[in-house]
PDB file of C-alpha atoms and ligand atoms in Angstrom:
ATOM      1  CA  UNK A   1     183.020 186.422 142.579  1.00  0.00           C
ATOM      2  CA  UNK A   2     184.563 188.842 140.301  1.00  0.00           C
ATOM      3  CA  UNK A   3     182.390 191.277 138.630  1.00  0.00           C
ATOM      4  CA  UNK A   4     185.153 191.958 135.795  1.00  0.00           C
ATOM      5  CA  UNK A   5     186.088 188.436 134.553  1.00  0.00           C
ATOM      6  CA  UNK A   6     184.498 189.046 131.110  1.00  0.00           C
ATOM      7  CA  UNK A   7     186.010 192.172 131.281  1.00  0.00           C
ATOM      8  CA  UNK A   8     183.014 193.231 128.264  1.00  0.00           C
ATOM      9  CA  UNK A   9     183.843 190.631 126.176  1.00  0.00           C
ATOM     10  CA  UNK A  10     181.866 188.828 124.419  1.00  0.00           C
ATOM     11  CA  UNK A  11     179.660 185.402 125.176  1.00  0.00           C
ATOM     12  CA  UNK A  12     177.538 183.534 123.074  1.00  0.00           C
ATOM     13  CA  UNK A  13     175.066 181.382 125.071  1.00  0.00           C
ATOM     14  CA  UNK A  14     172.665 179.504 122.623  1.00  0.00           C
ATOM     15  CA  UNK A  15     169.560 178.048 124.170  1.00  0.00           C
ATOM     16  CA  UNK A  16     170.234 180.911 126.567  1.00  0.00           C
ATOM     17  CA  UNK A  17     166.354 182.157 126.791  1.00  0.00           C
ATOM     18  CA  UNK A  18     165.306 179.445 129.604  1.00  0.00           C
ATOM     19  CA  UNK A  19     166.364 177.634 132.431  1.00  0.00           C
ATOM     20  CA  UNK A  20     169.918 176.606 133.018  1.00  0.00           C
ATOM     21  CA  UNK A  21     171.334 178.891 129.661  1.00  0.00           C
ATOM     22  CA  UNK A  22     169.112 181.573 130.791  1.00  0.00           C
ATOM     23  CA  UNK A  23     170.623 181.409 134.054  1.00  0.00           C
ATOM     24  CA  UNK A  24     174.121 181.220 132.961  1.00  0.00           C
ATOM     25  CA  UNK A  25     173.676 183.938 131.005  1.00  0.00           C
ATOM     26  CA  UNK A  26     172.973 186.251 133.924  1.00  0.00           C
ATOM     27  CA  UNK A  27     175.669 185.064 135.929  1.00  0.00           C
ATOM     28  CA  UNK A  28     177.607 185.634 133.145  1.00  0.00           C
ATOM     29  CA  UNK A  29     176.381 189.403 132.700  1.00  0.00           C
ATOM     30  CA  UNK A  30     177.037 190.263 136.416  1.00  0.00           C
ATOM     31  CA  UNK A  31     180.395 188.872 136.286  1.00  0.00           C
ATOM     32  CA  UNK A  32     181.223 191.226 133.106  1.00  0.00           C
ATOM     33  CA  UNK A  33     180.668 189.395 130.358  1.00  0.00           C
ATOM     34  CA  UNK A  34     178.656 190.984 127.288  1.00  0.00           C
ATOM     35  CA  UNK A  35     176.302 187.919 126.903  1.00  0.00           C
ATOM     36  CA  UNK A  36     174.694 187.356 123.236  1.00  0.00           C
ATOM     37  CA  UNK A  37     171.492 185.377 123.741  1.00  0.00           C
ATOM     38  CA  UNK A  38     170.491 182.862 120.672  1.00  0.00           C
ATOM     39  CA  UNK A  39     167.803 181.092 120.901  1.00  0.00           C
ATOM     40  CA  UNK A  40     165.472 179.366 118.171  1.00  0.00           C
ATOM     41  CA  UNK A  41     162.592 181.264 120.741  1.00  0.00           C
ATOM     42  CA  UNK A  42     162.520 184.467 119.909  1.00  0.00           C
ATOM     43  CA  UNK A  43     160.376 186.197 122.018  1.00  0.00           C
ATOM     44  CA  UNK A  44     161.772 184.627 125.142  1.00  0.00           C
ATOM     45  CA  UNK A  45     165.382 185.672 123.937  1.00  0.00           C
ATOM     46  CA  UNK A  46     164.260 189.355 123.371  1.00  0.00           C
ATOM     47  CA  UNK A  47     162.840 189.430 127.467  1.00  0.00           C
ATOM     48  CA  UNK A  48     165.768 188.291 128.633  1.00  0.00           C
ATOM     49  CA  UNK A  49     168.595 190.045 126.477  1.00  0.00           C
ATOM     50  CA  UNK A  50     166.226 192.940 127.951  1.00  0.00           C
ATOM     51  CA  UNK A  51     165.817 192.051 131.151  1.00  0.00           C
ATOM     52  CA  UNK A  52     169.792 191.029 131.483  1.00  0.00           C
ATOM     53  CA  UNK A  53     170.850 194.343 129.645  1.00  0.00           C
ATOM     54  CA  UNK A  54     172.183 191.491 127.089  1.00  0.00           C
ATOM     55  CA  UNK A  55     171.568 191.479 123.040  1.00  0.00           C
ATOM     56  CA  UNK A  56     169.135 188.260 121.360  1.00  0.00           C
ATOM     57  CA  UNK A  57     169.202 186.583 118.030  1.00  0.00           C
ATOM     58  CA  UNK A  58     166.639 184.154 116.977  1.00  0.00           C
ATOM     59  CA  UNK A  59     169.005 180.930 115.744  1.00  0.00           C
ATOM     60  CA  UNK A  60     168.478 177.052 115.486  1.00  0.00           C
ATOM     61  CA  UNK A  61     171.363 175.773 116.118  1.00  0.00           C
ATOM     62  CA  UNK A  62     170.539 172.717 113.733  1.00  0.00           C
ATOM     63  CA  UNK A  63     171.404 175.182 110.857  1.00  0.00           C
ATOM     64  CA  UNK A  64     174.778 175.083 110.093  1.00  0.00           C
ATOM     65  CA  UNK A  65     174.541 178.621 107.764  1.00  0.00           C
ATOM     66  CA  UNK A  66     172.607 180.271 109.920  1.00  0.00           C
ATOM     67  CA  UNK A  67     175.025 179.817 112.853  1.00  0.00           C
ATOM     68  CA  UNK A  68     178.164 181.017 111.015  1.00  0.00           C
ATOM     69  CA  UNK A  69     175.560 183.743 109.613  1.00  0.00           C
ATOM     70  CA  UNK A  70     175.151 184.796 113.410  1.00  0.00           C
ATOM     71  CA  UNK A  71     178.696 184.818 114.987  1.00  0.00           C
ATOM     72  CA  UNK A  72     179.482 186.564 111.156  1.00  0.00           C
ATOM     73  CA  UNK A  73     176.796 189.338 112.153  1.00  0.00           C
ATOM     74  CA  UNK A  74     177.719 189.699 115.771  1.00  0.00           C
ATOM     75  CA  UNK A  75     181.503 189.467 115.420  1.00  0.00           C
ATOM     76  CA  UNK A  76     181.283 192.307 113.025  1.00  0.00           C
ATOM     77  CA  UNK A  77     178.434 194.546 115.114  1.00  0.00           C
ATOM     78  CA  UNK A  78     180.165 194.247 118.708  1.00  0.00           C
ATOM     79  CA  UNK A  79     183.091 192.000 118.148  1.00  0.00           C
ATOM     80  CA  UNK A  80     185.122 188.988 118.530  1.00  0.00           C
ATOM     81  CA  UNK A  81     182.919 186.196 120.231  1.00  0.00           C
ATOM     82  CA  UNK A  82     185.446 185.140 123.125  1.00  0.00           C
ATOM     83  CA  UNK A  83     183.293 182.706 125.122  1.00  0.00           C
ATOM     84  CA  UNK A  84     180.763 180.142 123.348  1.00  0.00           C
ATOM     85  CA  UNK A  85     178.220 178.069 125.769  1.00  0.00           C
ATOM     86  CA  UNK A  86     176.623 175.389 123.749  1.00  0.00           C
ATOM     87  CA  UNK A  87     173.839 175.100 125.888  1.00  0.00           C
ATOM     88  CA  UNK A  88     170.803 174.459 123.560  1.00  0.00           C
ATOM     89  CA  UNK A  89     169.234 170.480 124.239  1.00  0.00           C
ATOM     90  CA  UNK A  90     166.193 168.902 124.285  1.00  0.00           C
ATOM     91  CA  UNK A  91     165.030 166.715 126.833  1.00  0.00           C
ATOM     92  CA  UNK A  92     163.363 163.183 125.978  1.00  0.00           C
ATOM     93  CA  UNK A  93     160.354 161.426 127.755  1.00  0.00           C
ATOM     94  CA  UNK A  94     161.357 157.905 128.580  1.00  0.00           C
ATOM     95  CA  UNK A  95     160.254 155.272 126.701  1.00  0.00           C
ATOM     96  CA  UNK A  96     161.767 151.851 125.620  1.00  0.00           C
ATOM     97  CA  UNK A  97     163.751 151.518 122.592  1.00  0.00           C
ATOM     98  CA  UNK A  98     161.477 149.600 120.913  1.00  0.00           C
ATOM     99  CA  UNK A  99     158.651 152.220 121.387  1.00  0.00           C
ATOM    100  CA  UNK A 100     161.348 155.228 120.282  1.00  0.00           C
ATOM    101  CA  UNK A 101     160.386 156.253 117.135  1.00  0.00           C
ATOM    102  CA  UNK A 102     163.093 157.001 115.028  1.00  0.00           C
ATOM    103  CA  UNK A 103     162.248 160.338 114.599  1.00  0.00           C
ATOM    104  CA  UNK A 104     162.556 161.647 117.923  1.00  0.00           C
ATOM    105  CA  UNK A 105     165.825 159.746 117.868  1.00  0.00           C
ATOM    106  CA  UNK A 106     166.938 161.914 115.477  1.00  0.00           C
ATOM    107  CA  UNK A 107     165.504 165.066 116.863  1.00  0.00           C
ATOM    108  CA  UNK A 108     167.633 164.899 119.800  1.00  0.00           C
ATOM    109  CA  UNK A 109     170.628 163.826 118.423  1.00  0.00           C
ATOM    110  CA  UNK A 110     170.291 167.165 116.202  1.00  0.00           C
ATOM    111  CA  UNK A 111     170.403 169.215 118.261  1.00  0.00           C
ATOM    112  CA  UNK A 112     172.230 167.724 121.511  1.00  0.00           C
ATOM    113  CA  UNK A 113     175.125 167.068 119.436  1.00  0.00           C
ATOM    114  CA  UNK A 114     174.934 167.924 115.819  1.00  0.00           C
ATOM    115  CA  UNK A 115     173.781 171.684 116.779  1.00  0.00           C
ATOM    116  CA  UNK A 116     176.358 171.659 119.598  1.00  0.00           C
ATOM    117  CA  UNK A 117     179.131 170.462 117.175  1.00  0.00           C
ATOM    118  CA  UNK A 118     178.041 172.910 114.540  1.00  0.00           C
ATOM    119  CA  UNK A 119     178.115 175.783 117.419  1.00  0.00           C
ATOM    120  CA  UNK A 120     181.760 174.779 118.464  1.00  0.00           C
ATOM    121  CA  UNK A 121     183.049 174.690 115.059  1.00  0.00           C
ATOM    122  CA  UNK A 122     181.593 178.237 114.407  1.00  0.00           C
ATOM    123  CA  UNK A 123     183.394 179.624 117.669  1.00  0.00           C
ATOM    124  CA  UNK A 124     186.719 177.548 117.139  1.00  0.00           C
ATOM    125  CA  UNK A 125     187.105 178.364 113.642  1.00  0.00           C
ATOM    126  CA  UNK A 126     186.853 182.043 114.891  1.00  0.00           C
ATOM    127  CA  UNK A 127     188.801 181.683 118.178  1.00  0.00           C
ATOM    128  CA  UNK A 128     191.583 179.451 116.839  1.00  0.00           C
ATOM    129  CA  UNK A 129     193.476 182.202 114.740  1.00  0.00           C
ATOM    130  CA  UNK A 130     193.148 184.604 117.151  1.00  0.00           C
ATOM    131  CA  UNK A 131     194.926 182.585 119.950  1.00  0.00           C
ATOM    132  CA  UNK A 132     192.327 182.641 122.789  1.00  0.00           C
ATOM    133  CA  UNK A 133     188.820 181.321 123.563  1.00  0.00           C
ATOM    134  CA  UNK A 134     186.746 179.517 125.650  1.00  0.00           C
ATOM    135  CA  UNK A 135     183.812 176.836 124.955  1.00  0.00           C
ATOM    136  CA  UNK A 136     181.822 174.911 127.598  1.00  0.00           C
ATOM    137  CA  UNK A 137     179.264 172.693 126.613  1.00  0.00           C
ATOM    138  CA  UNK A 138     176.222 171.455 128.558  1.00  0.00           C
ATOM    139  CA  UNK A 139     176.695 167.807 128.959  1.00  0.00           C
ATOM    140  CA  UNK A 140     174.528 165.500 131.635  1.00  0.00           C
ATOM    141  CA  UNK A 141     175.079 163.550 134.350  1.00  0.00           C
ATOM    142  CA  UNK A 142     173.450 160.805 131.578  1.00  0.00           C
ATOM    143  CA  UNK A 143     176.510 160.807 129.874  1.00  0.00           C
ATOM    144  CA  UNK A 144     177.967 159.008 132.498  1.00  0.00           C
ATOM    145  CA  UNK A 145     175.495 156.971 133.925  1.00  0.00           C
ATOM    146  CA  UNK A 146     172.748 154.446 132.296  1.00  0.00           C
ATOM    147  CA  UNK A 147     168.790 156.190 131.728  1.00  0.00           C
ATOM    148  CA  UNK A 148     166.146 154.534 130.216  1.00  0.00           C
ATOM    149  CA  UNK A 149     166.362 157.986 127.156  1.00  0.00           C
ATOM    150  CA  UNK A 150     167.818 156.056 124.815  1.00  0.00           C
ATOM    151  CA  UNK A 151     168.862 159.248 122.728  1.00  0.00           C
ATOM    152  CA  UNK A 152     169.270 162.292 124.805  1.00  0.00           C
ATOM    153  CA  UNK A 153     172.101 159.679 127.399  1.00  0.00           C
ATOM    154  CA  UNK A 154     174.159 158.865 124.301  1.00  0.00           C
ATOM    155  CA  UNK A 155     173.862 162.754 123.105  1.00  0.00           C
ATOM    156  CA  UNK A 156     175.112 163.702 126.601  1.00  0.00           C
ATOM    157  CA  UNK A 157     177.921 161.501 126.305  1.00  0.00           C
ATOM    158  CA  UNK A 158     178.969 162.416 122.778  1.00  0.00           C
ATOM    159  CA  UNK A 159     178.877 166.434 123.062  1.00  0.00           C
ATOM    160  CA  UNK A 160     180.942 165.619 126.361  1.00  0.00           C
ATOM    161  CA  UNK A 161     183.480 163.417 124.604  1.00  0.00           C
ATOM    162  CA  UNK A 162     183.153 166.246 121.722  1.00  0.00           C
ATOM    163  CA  UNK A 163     184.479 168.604 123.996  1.00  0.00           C
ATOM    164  CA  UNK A 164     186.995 166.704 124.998  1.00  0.00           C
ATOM    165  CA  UNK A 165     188.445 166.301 121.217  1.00  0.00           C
ATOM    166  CA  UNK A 166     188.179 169.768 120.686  1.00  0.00           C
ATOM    167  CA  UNK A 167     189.981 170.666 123.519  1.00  0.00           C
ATOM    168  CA  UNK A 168     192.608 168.674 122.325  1.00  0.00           C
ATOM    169  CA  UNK A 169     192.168 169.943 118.774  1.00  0.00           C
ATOM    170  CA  UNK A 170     192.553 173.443 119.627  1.00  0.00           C
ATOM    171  CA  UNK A 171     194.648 173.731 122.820  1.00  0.00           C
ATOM    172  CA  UNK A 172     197.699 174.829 121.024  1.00  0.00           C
ATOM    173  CA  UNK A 173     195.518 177.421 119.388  1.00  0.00           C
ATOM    174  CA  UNK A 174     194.446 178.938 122.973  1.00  0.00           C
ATOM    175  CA  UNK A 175     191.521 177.456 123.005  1.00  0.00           C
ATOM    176  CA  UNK A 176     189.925 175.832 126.288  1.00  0.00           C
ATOM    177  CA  UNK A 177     186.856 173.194 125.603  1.00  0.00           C
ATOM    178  CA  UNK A 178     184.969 172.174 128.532  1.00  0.00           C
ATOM    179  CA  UNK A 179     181.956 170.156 129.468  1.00  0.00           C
ATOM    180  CA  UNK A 180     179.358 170.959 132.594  1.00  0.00           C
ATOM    181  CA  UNK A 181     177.688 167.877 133.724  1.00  0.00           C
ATOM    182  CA  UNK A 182     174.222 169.138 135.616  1.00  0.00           C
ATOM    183  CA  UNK A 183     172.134 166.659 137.888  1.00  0.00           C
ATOM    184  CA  UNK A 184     168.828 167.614 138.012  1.00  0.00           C
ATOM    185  CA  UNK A 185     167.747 171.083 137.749  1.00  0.00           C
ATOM    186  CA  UNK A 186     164.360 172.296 137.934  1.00  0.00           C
ATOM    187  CA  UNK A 187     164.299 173.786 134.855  1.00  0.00           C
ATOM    188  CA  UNK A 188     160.629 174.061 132.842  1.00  0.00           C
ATOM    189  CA  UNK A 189     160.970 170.939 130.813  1.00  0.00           C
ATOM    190  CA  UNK A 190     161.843 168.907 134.129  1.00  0.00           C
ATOM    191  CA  UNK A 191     159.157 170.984 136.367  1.00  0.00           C
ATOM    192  CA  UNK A 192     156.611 170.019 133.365  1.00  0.00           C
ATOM    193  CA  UNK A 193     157.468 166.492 133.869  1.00  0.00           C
ATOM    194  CA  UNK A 194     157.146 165.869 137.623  1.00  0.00           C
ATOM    195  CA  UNK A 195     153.879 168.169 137.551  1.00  0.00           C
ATOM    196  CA  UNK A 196     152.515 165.896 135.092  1.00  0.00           C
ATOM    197  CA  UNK A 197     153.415 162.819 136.911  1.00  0.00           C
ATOM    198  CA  UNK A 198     156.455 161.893 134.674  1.00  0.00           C
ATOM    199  CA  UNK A 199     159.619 162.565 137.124  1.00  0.00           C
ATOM    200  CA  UNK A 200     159.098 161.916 140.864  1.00  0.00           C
ATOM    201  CA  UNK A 201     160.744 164.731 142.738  1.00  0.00           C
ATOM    202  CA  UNK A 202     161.689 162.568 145.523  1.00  0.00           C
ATOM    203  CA  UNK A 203     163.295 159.850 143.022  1.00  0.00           C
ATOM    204  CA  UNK A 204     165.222 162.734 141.521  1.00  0.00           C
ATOM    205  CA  UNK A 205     167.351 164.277 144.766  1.00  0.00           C
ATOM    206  CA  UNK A 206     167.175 160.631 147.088  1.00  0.00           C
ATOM    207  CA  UNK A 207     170.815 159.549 144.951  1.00  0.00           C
ATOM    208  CA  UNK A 208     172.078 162.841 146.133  1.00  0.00           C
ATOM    209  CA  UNK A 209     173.959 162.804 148.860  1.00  0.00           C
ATOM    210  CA  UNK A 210     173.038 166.597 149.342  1.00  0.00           C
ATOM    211  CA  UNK A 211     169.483 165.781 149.464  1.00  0.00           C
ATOM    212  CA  UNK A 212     168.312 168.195 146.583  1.00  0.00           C
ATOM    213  CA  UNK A 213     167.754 169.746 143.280  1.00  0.00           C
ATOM    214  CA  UNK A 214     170.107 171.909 141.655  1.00  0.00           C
ATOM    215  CA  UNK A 215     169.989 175.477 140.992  1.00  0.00           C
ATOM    216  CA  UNK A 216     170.253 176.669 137.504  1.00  0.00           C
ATOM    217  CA  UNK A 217     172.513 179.751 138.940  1.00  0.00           C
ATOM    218  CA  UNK A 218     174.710 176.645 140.407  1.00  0.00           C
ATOM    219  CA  UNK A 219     175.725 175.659 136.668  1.00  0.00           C
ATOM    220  CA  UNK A 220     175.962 178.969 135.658  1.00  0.00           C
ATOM    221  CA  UNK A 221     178.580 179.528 137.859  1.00  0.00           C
ATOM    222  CA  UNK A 222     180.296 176.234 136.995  1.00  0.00           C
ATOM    223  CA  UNK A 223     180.228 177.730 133.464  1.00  0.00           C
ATOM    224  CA  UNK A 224     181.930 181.170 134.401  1.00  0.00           C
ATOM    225  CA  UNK A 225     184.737 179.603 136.395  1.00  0.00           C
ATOM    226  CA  UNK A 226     185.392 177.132 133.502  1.00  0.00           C
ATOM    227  CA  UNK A 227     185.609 180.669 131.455  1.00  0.00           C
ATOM    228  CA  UNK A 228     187.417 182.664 133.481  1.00  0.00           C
ATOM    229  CA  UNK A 229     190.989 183.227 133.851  1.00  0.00           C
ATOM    230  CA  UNK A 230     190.704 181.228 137.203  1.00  0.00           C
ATOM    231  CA  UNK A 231     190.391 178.094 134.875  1.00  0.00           C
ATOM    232  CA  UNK A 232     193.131 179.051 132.456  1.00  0.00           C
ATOM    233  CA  UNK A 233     194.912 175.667 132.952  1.00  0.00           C
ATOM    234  CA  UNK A 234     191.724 173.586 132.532  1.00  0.00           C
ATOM    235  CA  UNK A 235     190.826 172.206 129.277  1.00  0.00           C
ATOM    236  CA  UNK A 236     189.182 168.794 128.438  1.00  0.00           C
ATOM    237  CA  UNK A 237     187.131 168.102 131.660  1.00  0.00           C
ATOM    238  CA  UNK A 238     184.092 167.333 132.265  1.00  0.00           C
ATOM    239  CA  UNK A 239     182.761 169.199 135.480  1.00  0.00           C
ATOM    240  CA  UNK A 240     179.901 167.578 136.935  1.00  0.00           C
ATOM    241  CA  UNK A 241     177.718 170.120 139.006  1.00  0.00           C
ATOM    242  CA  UNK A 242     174.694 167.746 140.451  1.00  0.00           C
ATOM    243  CA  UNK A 243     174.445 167.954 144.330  1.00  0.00           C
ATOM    244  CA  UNK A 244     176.746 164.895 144.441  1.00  0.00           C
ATOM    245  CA  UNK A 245     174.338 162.463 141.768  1.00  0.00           C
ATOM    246  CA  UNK A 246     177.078 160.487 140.448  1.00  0.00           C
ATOM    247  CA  UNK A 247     178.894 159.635 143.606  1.00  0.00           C
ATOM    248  CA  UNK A 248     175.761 158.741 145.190  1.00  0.00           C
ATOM    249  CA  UNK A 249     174.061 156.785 142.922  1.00  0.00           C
ATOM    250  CA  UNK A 250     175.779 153.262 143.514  1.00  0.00           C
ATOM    251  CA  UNK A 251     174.859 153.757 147.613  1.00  0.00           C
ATOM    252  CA  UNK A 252     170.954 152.444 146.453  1.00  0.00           C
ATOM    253  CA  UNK A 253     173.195 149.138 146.615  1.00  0.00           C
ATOM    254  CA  UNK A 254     173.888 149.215 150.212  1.00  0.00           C
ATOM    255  CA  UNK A 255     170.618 150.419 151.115  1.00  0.00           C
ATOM    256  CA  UNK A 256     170.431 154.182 150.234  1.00  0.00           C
ATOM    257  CA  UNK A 257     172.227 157.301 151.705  1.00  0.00           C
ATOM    258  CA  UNK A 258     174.143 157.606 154.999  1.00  0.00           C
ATOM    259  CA  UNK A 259     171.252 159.657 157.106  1.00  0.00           C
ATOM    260  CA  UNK A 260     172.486 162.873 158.274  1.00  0.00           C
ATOM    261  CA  UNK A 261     174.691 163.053 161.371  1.00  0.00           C
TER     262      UNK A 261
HETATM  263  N1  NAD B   1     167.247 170.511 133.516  1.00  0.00           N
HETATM  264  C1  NAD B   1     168.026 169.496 133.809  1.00  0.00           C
HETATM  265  O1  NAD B   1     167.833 168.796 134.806  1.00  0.00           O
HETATM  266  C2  NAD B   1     169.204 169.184 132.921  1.00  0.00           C
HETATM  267  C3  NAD B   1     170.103 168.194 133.360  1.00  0.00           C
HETATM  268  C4  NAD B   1     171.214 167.904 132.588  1.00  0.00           C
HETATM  269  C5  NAD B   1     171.439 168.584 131.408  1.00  0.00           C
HETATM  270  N2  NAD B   1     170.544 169.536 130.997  1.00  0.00           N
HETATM  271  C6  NAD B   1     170.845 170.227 129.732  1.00  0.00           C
HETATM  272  O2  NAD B   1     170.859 171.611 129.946  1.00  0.00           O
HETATM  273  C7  NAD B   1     170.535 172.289 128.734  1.00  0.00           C
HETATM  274  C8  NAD B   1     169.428 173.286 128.995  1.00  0.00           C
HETATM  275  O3  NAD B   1     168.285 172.584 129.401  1.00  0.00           O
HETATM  276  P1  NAD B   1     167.158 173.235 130.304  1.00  0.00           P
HETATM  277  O4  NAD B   1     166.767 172.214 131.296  1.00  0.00           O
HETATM  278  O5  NAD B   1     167.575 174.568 130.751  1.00  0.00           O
HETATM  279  O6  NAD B   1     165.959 173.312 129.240  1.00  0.00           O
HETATM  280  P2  NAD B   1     165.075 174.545 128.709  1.00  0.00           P
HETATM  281  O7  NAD B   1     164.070 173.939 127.804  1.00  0.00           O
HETATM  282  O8  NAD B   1     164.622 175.375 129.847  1.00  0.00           O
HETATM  283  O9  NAD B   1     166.111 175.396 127.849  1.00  0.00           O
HETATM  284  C9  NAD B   1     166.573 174.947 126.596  1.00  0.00           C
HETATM  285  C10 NAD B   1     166.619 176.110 125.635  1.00  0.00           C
HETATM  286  O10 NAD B   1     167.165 175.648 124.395  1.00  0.00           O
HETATM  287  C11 NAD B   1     166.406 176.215 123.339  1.00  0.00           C
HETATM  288  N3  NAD B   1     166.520 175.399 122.136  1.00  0.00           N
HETATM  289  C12 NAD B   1     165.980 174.175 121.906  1.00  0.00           C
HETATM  290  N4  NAD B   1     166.261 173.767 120.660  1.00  0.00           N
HETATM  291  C13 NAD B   1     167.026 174.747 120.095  1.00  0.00           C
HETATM  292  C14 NAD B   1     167.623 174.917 118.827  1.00  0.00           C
HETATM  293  N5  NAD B   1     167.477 173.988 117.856  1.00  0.00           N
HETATM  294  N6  NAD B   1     168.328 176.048 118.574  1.00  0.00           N
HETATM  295  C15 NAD B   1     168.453 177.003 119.538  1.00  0.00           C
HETATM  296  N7  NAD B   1     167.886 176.912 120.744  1.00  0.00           N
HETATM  297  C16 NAD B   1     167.194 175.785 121.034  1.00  0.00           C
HETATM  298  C17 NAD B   1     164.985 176.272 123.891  1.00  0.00           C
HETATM  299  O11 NAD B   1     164.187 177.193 123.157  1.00  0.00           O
HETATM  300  C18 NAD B   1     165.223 176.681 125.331  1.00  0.00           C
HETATM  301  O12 NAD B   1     165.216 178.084 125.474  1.00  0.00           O
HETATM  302  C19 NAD B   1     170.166 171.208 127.729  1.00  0.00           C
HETATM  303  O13 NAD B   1     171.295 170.921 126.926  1.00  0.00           O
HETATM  304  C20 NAD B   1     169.819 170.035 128.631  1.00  0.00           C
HETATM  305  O14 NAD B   1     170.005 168.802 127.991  1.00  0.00           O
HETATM  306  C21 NAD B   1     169.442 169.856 131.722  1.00  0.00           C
END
């Protein structure tokens, strides 16, 4: 691990005061980088930025003015904004579509992929003149596979397919667009679910063929690579970082997981 890859540049992580963001921002302030929290949770925000030796702005990322407001106000305080990580999602409790109201529908979708989008466009409209940049955003392992969340799967796949298009929008510009995929990490919304009986811990790591959660360090370090110069030839992807999830999935088929040898 390099502990200059940012180098002190800059990184914008938005939903970066809990779980995985939170995370990935301290990875990404030991490896360098000069990590900008935003978060529409302010207080949270201001502990970490503290705690991380990182700054904090209070931002919903649903709010297209405010956004360009922020990267406006911290491009001209500490500088250009080099690295974006459009982190910031909700999760959704299952429920069949016809019991999804519409509302929460749309709630998800804001900010899973509108905010995301509106996030992106804020960095690469920056990062685009100036030749150099690099975006991940924080996709799902639902984006690839069927859930019963009838909103927060199709987000997942969108923002991932999003990056994608941006990638290809703005790679002659010198700037790289990448998704993470995590499995499950035991972040507070998922640890609220299984200790309320929603999410069954043992359902959630049996389709791994490691056997187990993830770490939310694990997809922070997903994120630096994809944002470091080691990645400098990767744009477009979609990096799935989930203790094996997707390949293991399909082996419920043919009676569950190979035991261990
Ligand atoms: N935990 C998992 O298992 C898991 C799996 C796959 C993908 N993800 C994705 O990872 C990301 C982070 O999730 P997490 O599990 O760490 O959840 P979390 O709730 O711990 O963190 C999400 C953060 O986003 C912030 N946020 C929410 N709405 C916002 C808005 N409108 N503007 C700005 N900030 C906002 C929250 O305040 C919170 O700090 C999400 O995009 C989620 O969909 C999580």
């Amino acid at each position: 691990m390099a502990r200059d890859e940012g180098r002190g540049r800059i990184a914008l992580v938005t939903g970066g005061a809990s779980g995985i963001g939170l995370a990935t921002a301290g990875v990404l302030a030991e490896r360098g980088w000069r990590v900008v929290i935003a978060d529409i949770n302010e207080a949270p925000a201001r502990a970490a930025a503290t705690t991380l030796g990182a700054e904090a702005l209070a931002l919903d990322v649903t709010d297209e003015q405010a956004t360009e407001a922020a990267f406006d106000d911290i491009e001209a305080r500490l500088g250009p904004v080099e690295a974006l990580v459009a982190n910031a999602g909700l999760i959704q409790p299952g429920a069949p579509p016809e019991r999804l109201p519409l509302q929460e529908f749309d709630r998800v979708i804001a900010v899973n992929l509108r905010g995301a989008y509106i996030s992106c466009v804020a960095a690469g409209r920056r990062m685009a003149p100036r030749g150099r940049g690099g975006i991940v955003v924080t996709g799902s392992v639902t984006a690839s596979r069927t859930a019963p969340l009838h909103a927060y799967a199709p987000s997942k796949a969108a923002v991932v397919h999003m990056a994608a298009c941006l990638a290809a929008e703005w790679g002659r510009s010198g700037v790289r667009v990448n998704a993470v995929s995590p499995g499950y990490v035991a972040t507070p919304p998922l640890r609220a679910a299984m200790e309320r009986g929603l999410r069954d811990p043992r359902l959630l790591t049996k389709a791994a063929p490691l056997g187990r959660l993830v770490e939310p360090e694990e997809i922070g370090a997903g994120v630096a690579f994809l944002l470091s110069d080691h990645a400098s030839a990767i744009t477009g992807i979609n990096l799935p970082i989930d203790a094996g999830w997707l390949a293991g999935a399909h082996l419920t088929t043919y009676g569950g997981m190979p035991p261990a040898r």
